């Protein structure tokens, strides 16, 4: 079944360590996104990419970086993890119609990250 | 003020009733509006999108949009226990999508 694959599904990480969350989609969607979800705060956008080779900052980008070398992959890197980055991370993609982003998001299953 | 506001609930309705979920947004240039359903421990899934003022119906779901009032709602008719979930309102912003914190709905048999 086509969709978005995230890895790892769960990870416990020591503070100060570097971590990359992987996201791969096989739907050939142009736009991809990384969100974090925290209780009471809902989904907050970290970074986005409208197309391969471009990225942009979302609402809470500090401490995170992304790259978009090709259409399918959109990894999220925490250079030096801190406890406040404990969260559930969702990768999402969005199709385009007639060259315009529909805005409809398709989500991966999420990566639960705990930073101690 | 948050850009997208929802009543966190919980909203509890009996089976067969109409559940009404509301959302307000602050950015007047927003053009696209979405409702997502999220079961506990799962990822959000899109259930409705609406782009113009008025009502849009899809099965038991009706989305309503009023851009002048910056208000979007979701009605669920004949609510079922399987509708029990958190419902997220999402609004397009500048190159991104902003979500409300979600309303938790419980449908009691």
mmCIF file with all atom_site columns, C-alpha atoms in Angstrom:
data_model
loop_
_atom_site.group_PDB
_atom_site.id
_atom_site.type_symbol
_atom_site.label_atom_id
_atom_site.label_alt_id
_atom_site.label_comp_id
_atom_site.label_asym_id
_atom_site.label_entity_id
_atom_site.label_seq_id
_atom_site.pdbx_PDB_ins_code
_atom_site.Cartn_x
_atom_site.Cartn_y
_atom_site.Cartn_z
_atom_site.occupancy
_atom_site.B_iso_or_equiv
_atom_site.pdbx_formal_charge
_atom_site.auth_seq_id
_atom_site.auth_comp_id
_atom_site.auth_asym_id
_atom_site.auth_atom_id
_atom_site.pdbx_PDB_model_num
ATOM 1   C CA . UNK A 1 1   ? 0.000   0.000  0.000   1.00 0.00 ? 1   UNK A CA 1
ATOM 2   C CA . UNK A 1 2   ? 1.398   3.369  -1.022  1.00 0.00 ? 2   UNK A CA 1
ATOM 3   C CA . UNK A 1 3   ? 1.975   5.908  1.706   1.00 0.00 ? 3   UNK A CA 1
ATOM 4   C CA . UNK A 1 4   ? 4.465   7.468  4.060   1.00 0.00 ? 4   UNK A CA 1
ATOM 5   C CA . UNK A 1 5   ? 6.951   5.479  6.080   1.00 0.00 ? 5   UNK A CA 1
ATOM 6   C CA . UNK A 1 6   ? 8.600   6.902  9.178   1.00 0.00 ? 6   UNK A CA 1
ATOM 7   C CA . UNK A 1 7   ? 11.476  5.432  11.140  1.00 0.00 ? 7   UNK A CA 1
ATOM 8   C CA . UNK A 1 8   ? 12.092  4.779  13.912  1.00 0.00 ? 8   UNK A CA 1
ATOM 9   C CA . UNK A 1 9   ? 8.618   4.376  15.410  1.00 0.00 ? 9   UNK A CA 1
ATOM 10  C CA . UNK A 1 10  ? 10.001  4.979  18.866  1.00 0.00 ? 10  UNK A CA 1
ATOM 11  C CA . UNK A 1 11  ? 13.329  6.082  20.270  1.00 0.00 ? 11  UNK A CA 1
ATOM 12  C CA . UNK A 1 12  ? 14.818  6.998  23.642  1.00 0.00 ? 12  UNK A CA 1
ATOM 13  C CA . UNK A 1 13  ? 17.733  9.360  23.309  1.00 0.00 ? 13  UNK A CA 1
ATOM 14  C CA . UNK A 1 14  ? 20.229  10.919 25.686  1.00 0.00 ? 14  UNK A CA 1
ATOM 15  C CA . UNK A 1 15  ? 20.377  14.703 25.732  1.00 0.00 ? 15  UNK A CA 1
ATOM 16  C CA . UNK A 1 16  ? 23.108  16.081 23.516  1.00 0.00 ? 16  UNK A CA 1
ATOM 17  C CA . UNK A 1 17  ? 22.977  13.227 21.033  1.00 0.00 ? 17  UNK A CA 1
ATOM 18  C CA . UNK A 1 18  ? 22.320  13.694 17.341  1.00 0.00 ? 18  UNK A CA 1
ATOM 19  C CA . UNK A 1 19  ? 19.233  12.017 15.889  1.00 0.00 ? 19  UNK A CA 1
ATOM 20  C CA . UNK A 1 20  ? 17.740  11.745 12.421  1.00 0.00 ? 20  UNK A CA 1
ATOM 21  C CA . UNK A 1 21  ? 14.108  10.816 11.900  1.00 0.00 ? 21  UNK A CA 1
ATOM 22  C CA . UNK A 1 22  ? 13.539  9.313  8.490   1.00 0.00 ? 22  UNK A CA 1
ATOM 23  C CA . UNK A 1 23  ? 10.539  9.883  6.246   1.00 0.00 ? 23  UNK A CA 1
ATOM 24  C CA . UNK A 1 24  ? 9.920   8.315  2.848   1.00 0.00 ? 24  UNK A CA 1
ATOM 25  C CA . UNK A 1 25  ? 6.869   8.593  0.629   1.00 0.00 ? 25  UNK A CA 1
ATOM 26  C CA . UNK A 1 26  ? 6.030   6.714  -2.545  1.00 0.00 ? 26  UNK A CA 1
ATOM 27  C CA . UNK A 1 27  ? 3.124   8.860  -3.710  1.00 0.00 ? 27  UNK A CA 1
ATOM 28  C CA . UNK A 1 28  ? 5.300   11.323 -5.671  1.00 0.00 ? 28  UNK A CA 1
ATOM 29  C CA . UNK A 1 29  ? 3.855   14.243 -3.720  1.00 0.00 ? 29  UNK A CA 1
ATOM 30  C CA . UNK A 1 30  ? 5.741   17.494 -4.171  1.00 0.00 ? 30  UNK A CA 1
ATOM 31  C CA . UNK A 1 31  ? 5.171   18.960 -0.717  1.00 0.00 ? 31  UNK A CA 1
ATOM 32  C CA . UNK A 1 32  ? 6.334   17.382 2.527   1.00 0.00 ? 32  UNK A CA 1
ATOM 33  C CA . UNK A 1 33  ? 6.124   18.499 6.135   1.00 0.00 ? 33  UNK A CA 1
ATOM 34  C CA . UNK A 1 34  ? 7.367   17.701 9.621   1.00 0.00 ? 34  UNK A CA 1
ATOM 35  C CA . UNK A 1 35  ? 5.079   18.341 12.593  1.00 0.00 ? 35  UNK A CA 1
ATOM 36  C CA . UNK A 1 36  ? 5.472   17.714 16.287  1.00 0.00 ? 36  UNK A CA 1
ATOM 37  C CA . UNK A 1 37  ? 2.476   16.950 18.459  1.00 0.00 ? 37  UNK A CA 1
ATOM 38  C CA . UNK A 1 38  ? 2.421   17.736 22.148  1.00 0.00 ? 38  UNK A CA 1
ATOM 39  C CA . UNK A 1 39  ? -0.473  17.337 24.570  1.00 0.00 ? 39  UNK A CA 1
ATOM 40  C CA . UNK A 1 40  ? -2.600  20.470 24.654  1.00 0.00 ? 40  UNK A CA 1
ATOM 41  C CA . UNK A 1 41  ? -0.646  22.157 21.870  1.00 0.00 ? 41  UNK A CA 1
ATOM 42  C CA . UNK A 1 42  ? -1.793  20.189 18.869  1.00 0.00 ? 42  UNK A CA 1
ATOM 43  C CA . UNK A 1 43  ? 0.291   19.822 15.737  1.00 0.00 ? 43  UNK A CA 1
ATOM 44  C CA . UNK A 1 44  ? 2.993   22.421 15.187  1.00 0.00 ? 44  UNK A CA 1
ATOM 45  C CA . UNK A 1 45  ? 4.917   22.740 11.948  1.00 0.00 ? 45  UNK A CA 1
ATOM 46  C CA . UNK A 1 46  ? 8.684   22.381 12.230  1.00 0.00 ? 46  UNK A CA 1
ATOM 47  C CA . UNK A 1 47  ? 9.866   22.541 8.613   1.00 0.00 ? 47  UNK A CA 1
ATOM 48  C CA . UNK A 1 48  ? 8.357   22.075 5.200   1.00 0.00 ? 48  UNK A CA 1
ATOM 49  C CA . UNK A 1 49  ? 9.429   21.504 1.618   1.00 0.00 ? 49  UNK A CA 1
ATOM 50  C CA . UNK A 1 50  ? 7.291   22.556 -1.330  1.00 0.00 ? 50  UNK A CA 1
ATOM 51  C CA . UNK A 1 51  ? 9.400   20.592 -3.799  1.00 0.00 ? 51  UNK A CA 1
ATOM 52  C CA . UNK A 1 52  ? 12.678  18.711 -4.027  1.00 0.00 ? 52  UNK A CA 1
ATOM 53  C CA . UNK A 1 53  ? 15.633  20.992 -3.421  1.00 0.00 ? 53  UNK A CA 1
ATOM 54  C CA . UNK A 1 54  ? 13.724  23.579 -1.367  1.00 0.00 ? 54  UNK A CA 1
ATOM 55  C CA . UNK A 1 55  ? 12.911  23.804 2.335   1.00 0.00 ? 55  UNK A CA 1
ATOM 56  C CA . UNK A 1 56  ? 11.317  26.348 4.630   1.00 0.00 ? 56  UNK A CA 1
ATOM 57  C CA . UNK A 1 57  ? 10.909  27.044 8.323   1.00 0.00 ? 57  UNK A CA 1
ATOM 58  C CA . UNK A 1 58  ? 7.645   26.472 10.096  1.00 0.00 ? 58  UNK A CA 1
ATOM 59  C CA . UNK A 1 59  ? 6.353   27.594 13.449  1.00 0.00 ? 59  UNK A CA 1
ATOM 60  C CA . UNK A 1 60  ? 8.943   25.838 15.669  1.00 0.00 ? 60  UNK A CA 1
ATOM 61  C CA . UNK A 1 61  ? 12.141  25.273 13.625  1.00 0.00 ? 61  UNK A CA 1
ATOM 62  C CA . UNK A 1 62  ? 14.816  25.915 16.277  1.00 0.00 ? 62  UNK A CA 1
ATOM 63  C CA . UNK A 1 63  ? 16.974  22.879 17.034  1.00 0.00 ? 63  UNK A CA 1
ATOM 64  C CA . UNK A 1 64  ? 15.873  21.054 13.880  1.00 0.00 ? 64  UNK A CA 1
ATOM 65  C CA . UNK A 1 65  ? 17.132  20.837 10.319  1.00 0.00 ? 65  UNK A CA 1
ATOM 66  C CA . UNK A 1 66  ? 15.822  19.154 7.186   1.00 0.00 ? 66  UNK A CA 1
ATOM 67  C CA . UNK A 1 67  ? 16.971  18.329 3.689   1.00 0.00 ? 67  UNK A CA 1
ATOM 68  C CA . UNK A 1 68  ? 15.101  17.416 0.521   1.00 0.00 ? 68  UNK A CA 1
ATOM 69  C CA . UNK A 1 69  ? 17.553  15.858 -1.909  1.00 0.00 ? 69  UNK A CA 1
ATOM 70  C CA . UNK A 1 70  ? 14.815  14.087 -3.865  1.00 0.00 ? 70  UNK A CA 1
ATOM 71  C CA . UNK A 1 71  ? 11.020  13.852 -4.031  1.00 0.00 ? 71  UNK A CA 1
ATOM 72  C CA . UNK A 1 72  ? 10.656  10.796 -1.829  1.00 0.00 ? 72  UNK A CA 1
ATOM 73  C CA . UNK A 1 73  ? 12.809  11.499 1.223   1.00 0.00 ? 73  UNK A CA 1
ATOM 74  C CA . UNK A 1 74  ? 12.538  14.219 3.846   1.00 0.00 ? 74  UNK A CA 1
ATOM 75  C CA . UNK A 1 75  ? 14.701  13.486 6.928   1.00 0.00 ? 75  UNK A CA 1
ATOM 76  C CA . UNK A 1 76  ? 14.498  15.572 10.098  1.00 0.00 ? 76  UNK A CA 1
ATOM 77  C CA . UNK A 1 77  ? 17.679  15.995 12.148  1.00 0.00 ? 77  UNK A CA 1
ATOM 78  C CA . UNK A 1 78  ? 18.072  17.037 15.761  1.00 0.00 ? 78  UNK A CA 1
ATOM 79  C CA . UNK A 1 79  ? 21.700  18.167 15.971  1.00 0.00 ? 79  UNK A CA 1
ATOM 80  C CA . UNK A 1 80  ? 21.899  18.086 19.770  1.00 0.00 ? 80  UNK A CA 1
ATOM 81  C CA . UNK A 1 81  ? 18.741  16.749 21.398  1.00 0.00 ? 81  UNK A CA 1
ATOM 82  C CA . UNK A 1 82  ? 17.234  18.445 24.458  1.00 0.00 ? 82  UNK A CA 1
ATOM 83  C CA . UNK A 1 83  ? 14.447  17.181 26.753  1.00 0.00 ? 83  UNK A CA 1
ATOM 84  C CA . UNK A 1 84  ? 11.988  19.768 25.377  1.00 0.00 ? 84  UNK A CA 1
ATOM 85  C CA . UNK A 1 85  ? 12.190  17.938 22.056  1.00 0.00 ? 85  UNK A CA 1
ATOM 86  C CA . UNK A 1 86  ? 10.428  14.955 23.611  1.00 0.00 ? 86  UNK A CA 1
ATOM 87  C CA . UNK A 1 87  ? 7.354   14.632 21.418  1.00 0.00 ? 87  UNK A CA 1
ATOM 88  C CA . UNK A 1 88  ? 5.577   12.641 18.753  1.00 0.00 ? 88  UNK A CA 1
ATOM 89  C CA . UNK A 1 89  ? 6.831   13.607 15.316  1.00 0.00 ? 89  UNK A CA 1
ATOM 90  C CA . UNK A 1 90  ? 4.670   13.263 12.226  1.00 0.00 ? 90  UNK A CA 1
ATOM 91  C CA . UNK A 1 91  ? 5.846   13.461 8.651   1.00 0.00 ? 91  UNK A CA 1
ATOM 92  C CA . UNK A 1 92  ? 3.226   14.381 6.052   1.00 0.00 ? 92  UNK A CA 1
ATOM 93  C CA . UNK A 1 93  ? 2.987   14.925 2.328   1.00 0.00 ? 93  UNK A CA 1
ATOM 94  C CA . UNK A 1 94  ? 0.549   16.771 0.120   1.00 0.00 ? 94  UNK A CA 1
ATOM 95  C CA . UNK A 1 95  ? -0.376  16.211 -3.523  1.00 0.00 ? 95  UNK A CA 1
ATOM 96  C CA . UNK A 1 96  ? -0.605  18.828 -6.214  1.00 0.00 ? 96  UNK A CA 1
ATOM 97  C CA . UNK A 1 97  ? -3.312  19.227 -8.830  1.00 0.00 ? 97  UNK A CA 1
ATOM 98  C CA . UNK A 1 98  ? -2.590  21.319 -11.879 1.00 0.00 ? 98  UNK A CA 1
ATOM 99  C CA . UNK A 1 99  ? 0.664   22.414 -10.287 1.00 0.00 ? 99  UNK A CA 1
ATOM 100 C CA . UNK A 1 100 ? -1.075  23.733 -7.178  1.00 0.00 ? 100 UNK A CA 1
ATOM 101 C CA . UNK A 1 101 ? -0.702  22.174 -3.753  1.00 0.00 ? 101 UNK A CA 1
ATOM 102 C CA . UNK A 1 102 ? -4.085  20.844 -2.623  1.00 0.00 ? 102 UNK A CA 1
ATOM 103 C CA . UNK A 1 103 ? -3.195  21.326 1.032   1.00 0.00 ? 103 UNK A CA 1
ATOM 104 C CA . UNK A 1 104 ? -4.559  17.877 1.859   1.00 0.00 ? 104 UNK A CA 1
ATOM 105 C CA . UNK A 1 105 ? -2.091  16.163 4.152   1.00 0.00 ? 105 UNK A CA 1
ATOM 106 C CA . UNK A 1 106 ? -1.313  12.468 4.294   1.00 0.00 ? 106 UNK A CA 1
ATOM 107 C CA . UNK A 1 107 ? 0.480   11.504 7.486   1.00 0.00 ? 107 UNK A CA 1
ATOM 108 C CA . UNK A 1 108 ? 2.962   8.840  8.439   1.00 0.00 ? 108 UNK A CA 1
ATOM 109 C CA . UNK A 1 109 ? 2.390   6.755  11.549  1.00 0.00 ? 109 UNK A CA 1
ATOM 110 C CA . UNK A 1 110 ? 4.585   8.969  13.692  1.00 0.00 ? 110 UNK A CA 1
ATOM 111 C CA . UNK A 1 111 ? 7.862   8.674  15.587  1.00 0.00 ? 111 UNK A CA 1
ATOM 112 C CA . UNK A 1 112 ? 7.744   8.886  19.365  1.00 0.00 ? 112 UNK A CA 1
ATOM 113 C CA . UNK A 1 113 ? 10.936  10.455 20.653  1.00 0.00 ? 113 UNK A CA 1
ATOM 114 C CA . UNK A 1 114 ? 11.947  10.693 24.308  1.00 0.00 ? 114 UNK A CA 1
ATOM 115 C CA . UNK A 1 115 ? 14.992  12.781 25.224  1.00 0.00 ? 115 UNK A CA 1
ATOM 116 C CA . UNK A 1 116 ? 16.367  12.141 28.695  1.00 0.00 ? 116 UNK A CA 1
ATOM 117 C CA . UNK B 2 1   ? -4.062  34.592 20.340  1.00 0.00 ? 1   UNK B CA 1
ATOM 118 C CA . UNK B 2 2   ? -3.594  31.253 18.620  1.00 0.00 ? 2   UNK B CA 1
ATOM 119 C CA . UNK B 2 3   ? -4.065  31.290 14.866  1.00 0.00 ? 3   UNK B CA 1
ATOM 120 C CA . UNK B 2 4   ? -6.533  28.414 14.940  1.00 0.00 ? 4   UNK B CA 1
ATOM 121 C CA . UNK B 2 5   ? -8.790  27.996 17.949  1.00 0.00 ? 5   UNK B CA 1
ATOM 122 C CA . UNK B 2 6   ? -10.879 25.016 18.926  1.00 0.00 ? 6   UNK B CA 1
ATOM 123 C CA . UNK B 2 7   ? -12.759 24.097 22.066  1.00 0.00 ? 7   UNK B CA 1
ATOM 124 C CA . UNK B 2 8   ? -10.661 21.298 23.571  1.00 0.00 ? 8   UNK B CA 1
ATOM 125 C CA . UNK B 2 9   ? -13.718 19.520 24.920  1.00 0.00 ? 9   UNK B CA 1
ATOM 126 C CA . UNK B 2 10  ? -14.342 16.834 25.766  1.00 0.00 ? 10  UNK B CA 1
ATOM 127 C CA . UNK B 2 11  ? -17.576 16.941 23.831  1.00 0.00 ? 11  UNK B CA 1
ATOM 128 C CA . UNK B 2 12  ? -19.899 14.096 24.698  1.00 0.00 ? 12  UNK B CA 1
ATOM 129 C CA . UNK B 2 13  ? -22.964 13.187 22.646  1.00 0.00 ? 13  UNK B CA 1
ATOM 130 C CA . UNK B 2 14  ? -25.274 10.167 22.699  1.00 0.00 ? 14  UNK B CA 1
ATOM 131 C CA . UNK B 2 15  ? -25.251 7.709  19.838  1.00 0.00 ? 15  UNK B CA 1
ATOM 132 C CA . UNK B 2 16  ? -27.444 8.893  16.968  1.00 0.00 ? 16  UNK B CA 1
ATOM 133 C CA . UNK B 2 17  ? -27.190 12.575 17.891  1.00 0.00 ? 17  UNK B CA 1
ATOM 134 C CA . UNK B 2 18  ? -25.571 15.383 15.903  1.00 0.00 ? 18  UNK B CA 1
ATOM 135 C CA . UNK B 2 19  ? -22.084 16.373 17.021  1.00 0.00 ? 19  UNK B CA 1
ATOM 136 C CA . UNK B 2 20  ? -21.081 19.964 16.274  1.00 0.00 ? 20  UNK B CA 1
ATOM 137 C CA . UNK B 2 21  ? -17.414 20.915 16.253  1.00 0.00 ? 21  UNK B CA 1
ATOM 138 C CA . UNK B 2 22  ? -16.304 24.510 15.870  1.00 0.00 ? 22  UNK B CA 1
ATOM 139 C CA . UNK B 2 23  ? -13.138 26.295 14.820  1.00 0.00 ? 23  UNK B CA 1
ATOM 140 C CA . UNK B 2 24  ? -12.121 29.936 14.416  1.00 0.00 ? 24  UNK B CA 1
ATOM 141 C CA . UNK B 2 25  ? -9.044  31.279 12.690  1.00 0.00 ? 25  UNK B CA 1
ATOM 142 C CA . UNK B 2 26  ? -7.241  34.599 12.727  1.00 0.00 ? 26  UNK B CA 1
ATOM 143 C CA . UNK B 2 27  ? -5.639  34.896 9.268   1.00 0.00 ? 27  UNK B CA 1
ATOM 144 C CA . UNK B 2 28  ? -8.115  36.506 6.899   1.00 0.00 ? 28  UNK B CA 1
ATOM 145 C CA . UNK B 2 29  ? -6.166  35.445 3.793   1.00 0.00 ? 29  UNK B CA 1
ATOM 146 C CA . UNK B 2 30  ? -6.571  31.741 4.551   1.00 0.00 ? 30  UNK B CA 1
ATOM 147 C CA . UNK B 2 31  ? -8.067  29.964 1.580   1.00 0.00 ? 31  UNK B CA 1
ATOM 148 C CA . UNK B 2 32  ? -8.312  26.281 2.425   1.00 0.00 ? 32  UNK B CA 1
ATOM 149 C CA . UNK B 2 33  ? -9.812  24.577 5.442   1.00 0.00 ? 33  UNK B CA 1
ATOM 150 C CA . UNK B 2 34  ? -9.648  20.982 6.574   1.00 0.00 ? 34  UNK B CA 1
ATOM 151 C CA . UNK B 2 35  ? -10.931 18.648 9.234   1.00 0.00 ? 35  UNK B CA 1
ATOM 152 C CA . UNK B 2 36  ? -8.821  15.707 10.377  1.00 0.00 ? 36  UNK B CA 1
ATOM 153 C CA . UNK B 2 37  ? -9.792  12.871 12.681  1.00 0.00 ? 37  UNK B CA 1
ATOM 154 C CA . UNK B 2 38  ? -7.211  11.369 15.022  1.00 0.00 ? 38  UNK B CA 1
ATOM 155 C CA . UNK B 2 39  ? -7.835  8.242  17.013  1.00 0.00 ? 39  UNK B CA 1
ATOM 156 C CA . UNK B 2 40  ? -5.834  7.833  20.199  1.00 0.00 ? 40  UNK B CA 1
ATOM 157 C CA . UNK B 2 41  ? -2.274  6.760  19.434  1.00 0.00 ? 41  UNK B CA 1
ATOM 158 C CA . UNK B 2 42  ? -2.773  7.067  15.688  1.00 0.00 ? 42  UNK B CA 1
ATOM 159 C CA . UNK B 2 43  ? -1.923  9.614  13.031  1.00 0.00 ? 43  UNK B CA 1
ATOM 160 C CA . UNK B 2 44  ? -4.408  12.210 11.761  1.00 0.00 ? 44  UNK B CA 1
ATOM 161 C CA . UNK B 2 45  ? -6.497  11.337 8.726   1.00 0.00 ? 45  UNK B CA 1
ATOM 162 C CA . UNK B 2 46  ? -8.263  13.787 6.446   1.00 0.00 ? 46  UNK B CA 1
ATOM 163 C CA . UNK B 2 47  ? -12.057 13.609 6.532   1.00 0.00 ? 47  UNK B CA 1
ATOM 164 C CA . UNK B 2 48  ? -13.219 16.897 4.966   1.00 0.00 ? 48  UNK B CA 1
ATOM 165 C CA . UNK B 2 49  ? -11.882 19.831 3.002   1.00 0.00 ? 49  UNK B CA 1
ATOM 166 C CA . UNK B 2 50  ? -13.726 23.043 2.192   1.00 0.00 ? 50  UNK B CA 1
ATOM 167 C CA . UNK B 2 51  ? -12.604 26.023 0.143   1.00 0.00 ? 51  UNK B CA 1
ATOM 168 C CA . UNK B 2 52  ? -15.621 28.307 -0.352  1.00 0.00 ? 52  UNK B CA 1
ATOM 169 C CA . UNK B 2 53  ? -18.327 29.757 1.857   1.00 0.00 ? 53  UNK B CA 1
ATOM 170 C CA . UNK B 2 54  ? -21.309 27.562 2.594   1.00 0.00 ? 54  UNK B CA 1
ATOM 171 C CA . UNK B 2 55  ? -21.847 23.908 3.322   1.00 0.00 ? 55  UNK B CA 1
ATOM 172 C CA . UNK B 2 56  ? -20.156 20.821 1.957   1.00 0.00 ? 56  UNK B CA 1
ATOM 173 C CA . UNK B 2 57  ? -21.636 17.419 2.671   1.00 0.00 ? 57  UNK B CA 1
ATOM 174 C CA . UNK B 2 58  ? -19.950 14.020 2.515   1.00 0.00 ? 58  UNK B CA 1
ATOM 175 C CA . UNK B 2 59  ? -21.982 11.166 3.930   1.00 0.00 ? 59  UNK B CA 1
ATOM 176 C CA . UNK B 2 60  ? -22.686 11.856 7.599   1.00 0.00 ? 60  UNK B CA 1
ATOM 177 C CA . UNK B 2 61  ? -20.238 14.769 7.649   1.00 0.00 ? 61  UNK B CA 1
ATOM 178 C CA . UNK B 2 62  ? -21.006 18.397 6.787   1.00 0.00 ? 62  UNK B CA 1
ATOM 179 C CA . UNK B 2 63  ? -18.384 21.119 6.803   1.00 0.00 ? 63  UNK B CA 1
ATOM 180 C CA . UNK B 2 64  ? -19.524 24.735 7.045   1.00 0.00 ? 64  UNK B CA 1
ATOM 181 C CA . UNK B 2 65  ? -17.378 27.753 6.213   1.00 0.00 ? 65  UNK B CA 1
ATOM 182 C CA . UNK B 2 66  ? -17.993 31.438 6.867   1.00 0.00 ? 66  UNK B CA 1
ATOM 183 C CA . UNK B 2 67  ? -14.969 33.468 5.798   1.00 0.00 ? 67  UNK B CA 1
ATOM 184 C CA . UNK B 2 68  ? -16.473 36.787 6.910   1.00 0.00 ? 68  UNK B CA 1
ATOM 185 C CA . UNK B 2 69  ? -16.763 35.454 10.458  1.00 0.00 ? 69  UNK B CA 1
ATOM 186 C CA . UNK B 2 70  ? -13.526 33.430 10.131  1.00 0.00 ? 70  UNK B CA 1
ATOM 187 C CA . UNK B 2 71  ? -15.383 30.371 11.289  1.00 0.00 ? 71  UNK B CA 1
ATOM 188 C CA . UNK B 2 72  ? -15.452 26.765 10.122  1.00 0.00 ? 72  UNK B CA 1
ATOM 189 C CA . UNK B 2 73  ? -17.454 23.929 11.634  1.00 0.00 ? 73  UNK B CA 1
ATOM 190 C CA . UNK B 2 74  ? -17.972 20.203 11.260  1.00 0.00 ? 74  UNK B CA 1
ATOM 191 C CA . UNK B 2 75  ? -21.297 18.478 11.852  1.00 0.00 ? 75  UNK B CA 1
ATOM 192 C CA . UNK B 2 76  ? -21.463 14.732 12.311  1.00 0.00 ? 76  UNK B CA 1
ATOM 193 C CA . UNK B 2 77  ? -24.957 13.348 11.896  1.00 0.00 ? 77  UNK B CA 1
ATOM 194 C CA . UNK B 2 78  ? -26.116 10.048 13.405  1.00 0.00 ? 78  UNK B CA 1
ATOM 195 C CA . UNK B 2 79  ? -22.997 9.930  15.572  1.00 0.00 ? 79  UNK B CA 1
ATOM 196 C CA . UNK B 2 80  ? -21.557 6.481  16.188  1.00 0.00 ? 80  UNK B CA 1
ATOM 197 C CA . UNK B 2 81  ? -19.230 5.247  18.953  1.00 0.00 ? 81  UNK B CA 1
ATOM 198 C CA . UNK B 2 82  ? -16.625 4.762  16.212  1.00 0.00 ? 82  UNK B CA 1
ATOM 199 C CA . UNK B 2 83  ? -16.657 8.539  15.702  1.00 0.00 ? 83  UNK B CA 1
ATOM 200 C CA . UNK B 2 84  ? -15.085 8.941  19.145  1.00 0.00 ? 84  UNK B CA 1
ATOM 201 C CA . UNK B 2 85  ? -11.771 10.629 18.412  1.00 0.00 ? 85  UNK B CA 1
ATOM 202 C CA . UNK B 2 86  ? -10.024 13.987 18.450  1.00 0.00 ? 86  UNK B CA 1
ATOM 203 C CA . UNK B 2 87  ? -10.987 16.253 15.567  1.00 0.00 ? 87  UNK B CA 1
ATOM 204 C CA . UNK B 2 88  ? -8.396  18.698 14.300  1.00 0.00 ? 88  UNK B CA 1
ATOM 205 C CA . UNK B 2 89  ? -9.211  21.848 12.372  1.00 0.00 ? 89  UNK B CA 1
ATOM 206 C CA . UNK B 2 90  ? -6.506  22.963 9.920   1.00 0.00 ? 90  UNK B CA 1
ATOM 207 C CA . UNK B 2 91  ? -6.155  26.184 7.962   1.00 0.00 ? 91  UNK B CA 1
ATOM 208 C CA . UNK B 2 92  ? -3.709  27.101 5.233   1.00 0.00 ? 92  UNK B CA 1
ATOM 209 C CA . UNK B 2 93  ? -1.290  29.875 6.101   1.00 0.00 ? 93  UNK B CA 1
ATOM 210 C CA . UNK B 2 94  ? 1.706   31.291 4.321   1.00 0.00 ? 94  UNK B CA 1
ATOM 211 C CA . UNK B 2 95  ? 3.214   28.201 2.673   1.00 0.00 ? 95  UNK B CA 1
ATOM 212 C CA . UNK B 2 96  ? 2.086   25.998 5.497   1.00 0.00 ? 96  UNK B CA 1
ATOM 213 C CA . UNK B 2 97  ? -0.826  24.483 7.346   1.00 0.00 ? 97  UNK B CA 1
ATOM 214 C CA . UNK B 2 98  ? -1.750  25.504 10.886  1.00 0.00 ? 98  UNK B CA 1
ATOM 215 C CA . UNK B 2 99  ? -3.707  23.233 13.192  1.00 0.00 ? 99  UNK B CA 1
ATOM 216 C CA . UNK B 2 100 ? -5.950  23.830 16.141  1.00 0.00 ? 100 UNK B CA 1
ATOM 217 C CA . UNK B 2 101 ? -5.284  21.867 19.322  1.00 0.00 ? 101 UNK B CA 1
ATOM 218 C CA . UNK B 2 102 ? -8.235  19.614 18.571  1.00 0.00 ? 102 UNK B CA 1
ATOM 219 C CA . UNK B 2 103 ? -11.604 18.771 20.122  1.00 0.00 ? 103 UNK B CA 1
ATOM 220 C CA . UNK B 2 104 ? -12.017 15.409 21.767  1.00 0.00 ? 104 UNK B CA 1
ATOM 221 C CA . UNK B 2 105 ? -15.386 13.845 20.920  1.00 0.00 ? 105 UNK B CA 1
ATOM 222 C CA . UNK B 2 106 ? -16.930 10.949 22.805  1.00 0.00 ? 106 UNK B CA 1
ATOM 223 C CA . UNK B 2 107 ? -20.045 9.248  21.431  1.00 0.00 ? 107 UNK B CA 1
ATOM 224 C CA . UNK B 2 108 ? -21.786 7.243  24.122  1.00 0.00 ? 108 UNK B CA 1
ATOM 225 C CA . UNK B 2 109 ? -23.763 4.108  23.162  1.00 0.00 ? 109 UNK B CA 1
#
